Amino acid sequence: MRWGLALCVLAGCYNSGTEPIIEAHRAGAGYWPPNSASAVRGTIAADFDGMEIDLVLSEDEVPMVVHDPFLSPETCTVKDGSPLNERIRIDEHTAESLVSDYLCGGTEDEAFPNAEVIAEALISLDDVLEALLDANPDLRLHLDVKVEAGWTLPADRYAEAILERWWAADLPQSLVVSCNTVDCLLAFEDYARLAGRDVFTQRIYPLAPVDGSAVAVGLSAERDRLLGKVDYVSLVEEGNADSIAVNFEVADKHQLLAAQRAGIETALWTVNGNNLDAYKGWPVDVLISDLPPGKR
Amino acid sequence: MIALWLSLVLARPLAFDRVDLVSETPAVWLHDELPRAASSGRFVAVRFVEQVQPVLALPVDGLEFGLSLRSQVLRYERPVVGDWSVNGGLLMGALMPNGLATGVSWRAKKVRIGGSLSLVTTANWRRVSWAAPRVLPGVGIGFGRDSRPEAVWMK
């Protein structure tokens, strides 16, 4: 029995023995418009394990809950319902104008045809923090920070804008801040350290640039893996982070196991449907899903 | 590099031996990728191609070098009885040593079927660490020359 267990451990068929928690990706993009007020309310009401939302700073440095550094004509409209003629850069507009002048979420998402279609105004991190007053204290809030040169404000502005708001809110929930660049991670780590506090950070891998091709990103990641240039523990250590979240398709299971054994939290994104059960057997602590089970 | 060096030193040619369509070492594809084919067919197919392994017979009797995109193996194989052989080898990833393997194989005509036990780590050029080892049993199937080529001095 003991030899069998030892062999099993060495084969990597045993990780922590506990099931991973499941975070609602973009606050549950499979059920509601992504990163929307409805999605945040819905995730809190459904009592999911965690909620992941994306943040981009407005011109006046308010963290807006939106995935891309711009509002897209495909998913957003002017407030009166007329179409957008071009992309609306988040960093070129104030929070007030973004909220008052535009609506998003009013078009069906082909990837999630059963998701609710609701045209709503944008929300900010302040709105989310207020909503969390009614949330389960065990909910994990995951803020995915979108920083990209030429598209957004620099990382240090994000660190101040987000962390000061979080600390002022003094909520019981736990916080994870994720970035896909070392500079961004270090900006958050440094800001917290200077404030005499701690922040739990997560490295997102691989880096997907704005307007980048998902296939090209995947193949580049694969090429680097084959050349021995990718190491999950190194990716975390160079950003002084605590966790790594890897795209599930390009993930290397053995590297996830090595990271877990090095004391690093591991996560996979974005895992949906029947795949959730398949990946629960992987050495991961968190699964990020557009369709967390349990929504009534 | 090792194969080339040996060839130059011994002034013997390398010889194509076979292609392992399913490589018995390090068997990562069988354990990690195949079970998730339903969820990630594209990348599982890509990683299948990565593990296809052409094998070269080296100018030293019994020594062979397998080279796939995913891994490389320097293996020594000796016949023991009939068509059966035993082997042991050094595993590498991008030529960085990252494991060891041992196994048995059966070879007849153009087919070779192998079974192995691999001790694999995540050692790579980014971080040379042999922590988090895994022991993976594997099976492989290859097709190649009708008989294993012998070095000149064996005849």
PDB file of C-alpha atoms in Angstrom, chain B residues 26-125:
ATOM      1  CA  PRO B  26       9.222  10.070 -21.366  1.00  0.00           C
ATOM      2  CA  ALA B  27       5.562   9.021 -21.892  1.00  0.00           C
ATOM      3  CA  VAL B  28       4.313  12.462 -20.918  1.00  0.00           C
ATOM      4  CA  TRP B  29       1.947  12.582 -23.881  1.00  0.00           C
ATOM      5  CA  LEU B  30       0.293   9.318 -22.875  1.00  0.00           C
ATOM      6  CA  HIS B  31      -0.203  10.456 -19.272  1.00  0.00           C
ATOM      7  CA  ASP B  32      -0.881  14.172 -19.532  1.00  0.00           C
ATOM      8  CA  GLU B  33      -2.170  14.865 -23.020  1.00  0.00           C
ATOM      9  CA  LEU B  34      -4.140  11.885 -24.291  1.00  0.00           C
ATOM     10  CA  PRO B  35      -6.592  11.957 -21.345  1.00  0.00           C
ATOM     11  CA  ARG B  36      -7.596  15.509 -22.254  1.00  0.00           C
ATOM     12  CA  ALA B  37      -8.023  14.973 -25.988  1.00  0.00           C
ATOM     13  CA  ALA B  38     -11.746  15.666 -25.699  1.00  0.00           C
ATOM     14  CA  SER B  39     -11.210  19.111 -24.202  1.00  0.00           C
ATOM     15  CA  SER B  40      -8.192  20.303 -26.106  1.00  0.00           C
ATOM     16  CA  GLY B  41      -7.957  18.342 -29.320  1.00  0.00           C
ATOM     17  CA  ARG B  42      -5.870  20.908 -31.168  1.00  0.00           C
ATOM     18  CA  PHE B  43      -3.035  21.050 -28.722  1.00  0.00           C
ATOM     19  CA  VAL B  44      -3.151  17.346 -27.951  1.00  0.00           C
ATOM     20  CA  ALA B  45      -2.658  16.750 -31.686  1.00  0.00           C
ATOM     21  CA  VAL B  46       0.194  19.277 -31.784  1.00  0.00           C
ATOM     22  CA  ARG B  47       1.837  17.588 -28.819  1.00  0.00           C
ATOM     23  CA  PHE B  48       1.401  14.196 -30.448  1.00  0.00           C
ATOM     24  CA  VAL B  49       3.432  15.417 -33.397  1.00  0.00           C
ATOM     25  CA  GLU B  50       6.013  16.853 -31.001  1.00  0.00           C
ATOM     26  CA  GLN B  51       6.664  13.446 -29.451  1.00  0.00           C
ATOM     27  CA  VAL B  52       7.070  11.504 -32.738  1.00  0.00           C
ATOM     28  CA  GLN B  53      10.666  10.433 -32.539  1.00  0.00           C
ATOM     29  CA  PRO B  54      13.069   9.505 -35.331  1.00  0.00           C
ATOM     30  CA  VAL B  55      15.797   7.259 -33.937  1.00  0.00           C
ATOM     31  CA  LEU B  56      19.332   7.034 -35.229  1.00  0.00           C
ATOM     32  CA  ALA B  57      21.656   4.095 -34.655  1.00  0.00           C
ATOM     33  CA  LEU B  58      24.983   5.399 -33.436  1.00  0.00           C
ATOM     34  CA  PRO B  59      28.346   3.997 -34.466  1.00  0.00           C
ATOM     35  CA  VAL B  60      28.641   2.187 -31.132  1.00  0.00           C
ATOM     36  CA  ASP B  61      26.842  -1.130 -31.052  1.00  0.00           C
ATOM     37  CA  GLY B  62      23.582  -0.886 -29.128  1.00  0.00           C
ATOM     38  CA  LEU B  63      23.665   2.875 -28.765  1.00  0.00           C
ATOM     39  CA  GLU B  64      20.929   4.966 -30.328  1.00  0.00           C
ATOM     40  CA  PHE B  65      19.783   8.541 -30.243  1.00  0.00           C
ATOM     41  CA  GLY B  66      16.137   9.504 -30.427  1.00  0.00           C
ATOM     42  CA  LEU B  67      15.247  13.049 -31.320  1.00  0.00           C
ATOM     43  CA  SER B  68      11.775  14.523 -31.145  1.00  0.00           C
ATOM     44  CA  LEU B  69      10.683  18.115 -30.699  1.00  0.00           C
ATOM     45  CA  ARG B  70       9.502  17.285 -27.201  1.00  0.00           C
ATOM     46  CA  SER B  71      12.424  15.242 -25.949  1.00  0.00           C
ATOM     47  CA  GLN B  72      15.612  13.471 -26.814  1.00  0.00           C
ATOM     48  CA  VAL B  73      16.988  10.178 -25.532  1.00  0.00           C
ATOM     49  CA  LEU B  74      20.411   8.602 -25.608  1.00  0.00           C
ATOM     50  CA  ARG B  75      19.606   4.942 -25.158  1.00  0.00           C
ATOM     51  CA  TYR B  76      21.640   1.763 -24.925  1.00  0.00           C
ATOM     52  CA  GLU B  77      19.763  -1.368 -25.931  1.00  0.00           C
ATOM     53  CA  ARG B  78      20.965  -4.973 -25.824  1.00  0.00           C
ATOM     54  CA  PRO B  79      19.218  -8.145 -27.003  1.00  0.00           C
ATOM     55  CA  VAL B  80      18.576 -10.648 -24.230  1.00  0.00           C
ATOM     56  CA  VAL B  81      16.528 -13.440 -25.752  1.00  0.00           C
ATOM     57  CA  GLY B  82      14.985 -13.834 -29.179  1.00  0.00           C
ATOM     58  CA  ASP B  83      13.410 -10.592 -30.340  1.00  0.00           C
ATOM     59  CA  TRP B  84      13.496  -9.104 -26.833  1.00  0.00           C
ATOM     60  CA  SER B  85      15.926  -6.482 -25.627  1.00  0.00           C
ATOM     61  CA  VAL B  86      16.495  -4.428 -22.497  1.00  0.00           C
ATOM     62  CA  ASN B  87      17.574  -0.822 -22.474  1.00  0.00           C
ATOM     63  CA  GLY B  88      18.480   2.178 -20.389  1.00  0.00           C
ATOM     64  CA  GLY B  89      18.815   5.794 -21.336  1.00  0.00           C
ATOM     65  CA  LEU B  90      19.349   9.436 -20.541  1.00  0.00           C
ATOM     66  CA  LEU B  91      16.377  11.705 -21.209  1.00  0.00           C
ATOM     67  CA  MET B  92      16.722  15.296 -22.343  1.00  0.00           C
ATOM     68  CA  GLY B  93      14.561  18.274 -23.199  1.00  0.00           C
ATOM     69  CA  ALA B  94      16.115  20.698 -25.718  1.00  0.00           C
ATOM     70  CA  LEU B  95      19.269  18.675 -24.968  1.00  0.00           C
ATOM     71  CA  MET B  96      19.080  19.539 -21.255  1.00  0.00           C
ATOM     72  CA  PRO B  97      19.287  16.275 -19.258  1.00  0.00           C
ATOM     73  CA  ASN B  98      16.063  15.923 -17.333  1.00  0.00           C
ATOM     74  CA  GLY B  99      15.538  12.252 -16.629  1.00  0.00           C
ATOM     75  CA  LEU B 100      16.401   8.600 -16.916  1.00  0.00           C
ATOM     76  CA  ALA B 101      14.587   5.658 -18.404  1.00  0.00           C
ATOM     77  CA  THR B 102      14.795   1.918 -18.519  1.00  0.00           C
ATOM     78  CA  GLY B 103      12.714  -0.604 -20.394  1.00  0.00           C
ATOM     79  CA  VAL B 104      12.250  -3.608 -22.592  1.00  0.00           C
ATOM     80  CA  SER B 105      11.443  -3.881 -26.264  1.00  0.00           C
ATOM     81  CA  TRP B 106      10.293  -6.437 -28.768  1.00  0.00           C
ATOM     82  CA  ARG B 107      11.441  -6.125 -32.316  1.00  0.00           C
ATOM     83  CA  ALA B 108      10.491  -8.121 -35.363  1.00  0.00           C
ATOM     84  CA  LYS B 109      10.879  -7.130 -38.982  1.00  0.00           C
ATOM     85  CA  LYS B 110       9.988  -3.454 -39.259  1.00  0.00           C
ATOM     86  CA  VAL B 111       8.107  -3.077 -36.006  1.00  0.00           C
ATOM     87  CA  ARG B 112       9.432  -2.274 -32.591  1.00  0.00           C
ATOM     88  CA  ILE B 113       7.257  -2.189 -29.500  1.00  0.00           C
ATOM     89  CA  GLY B 114       8.755  -0.817 -26.336  1.00  0.00           C
ATOM     90  CA  GLY B 115       7.777  -0.501 -22.709  1.00  0.00           C
ATOM     91  CA  SER B 116       9.568   1.747 -20.294  1.00  0.00           C
ATOM     92  CA  LEU B 117       9.727   3.336 -16.899  1.00  0.00           C
ATOM     93  CA  SER B 118      10.884   6.953 -17.017  1.00  0.00           C
ATOM     94  CA  LEU B 119      12.031   9.157 -14.161  1.00  0.00           C
ATOM     95  CA  VAL B 120      11.237  12.666 -15.415  1.00  0.00           C
ATOM     96  CA  THR B 121      11.858  16.122 -14.005  1.00  0.00           C
ATOM     97  CA  THR B 122      11.089  19.635 -15.236  1.00  0.00           C
ATOM     98  CA  ALA B 123      14.751  20.639 -15.582  1.00  0.00           C
ATOM     99  CA  ASN B 124      15.110  23.123 -18.440  1.00  0.00           C
ATOM    100  CA  TRP B 125      17.427  25.860 -19.613  1.00  0.00           C
TER     101      TRP B 125
END
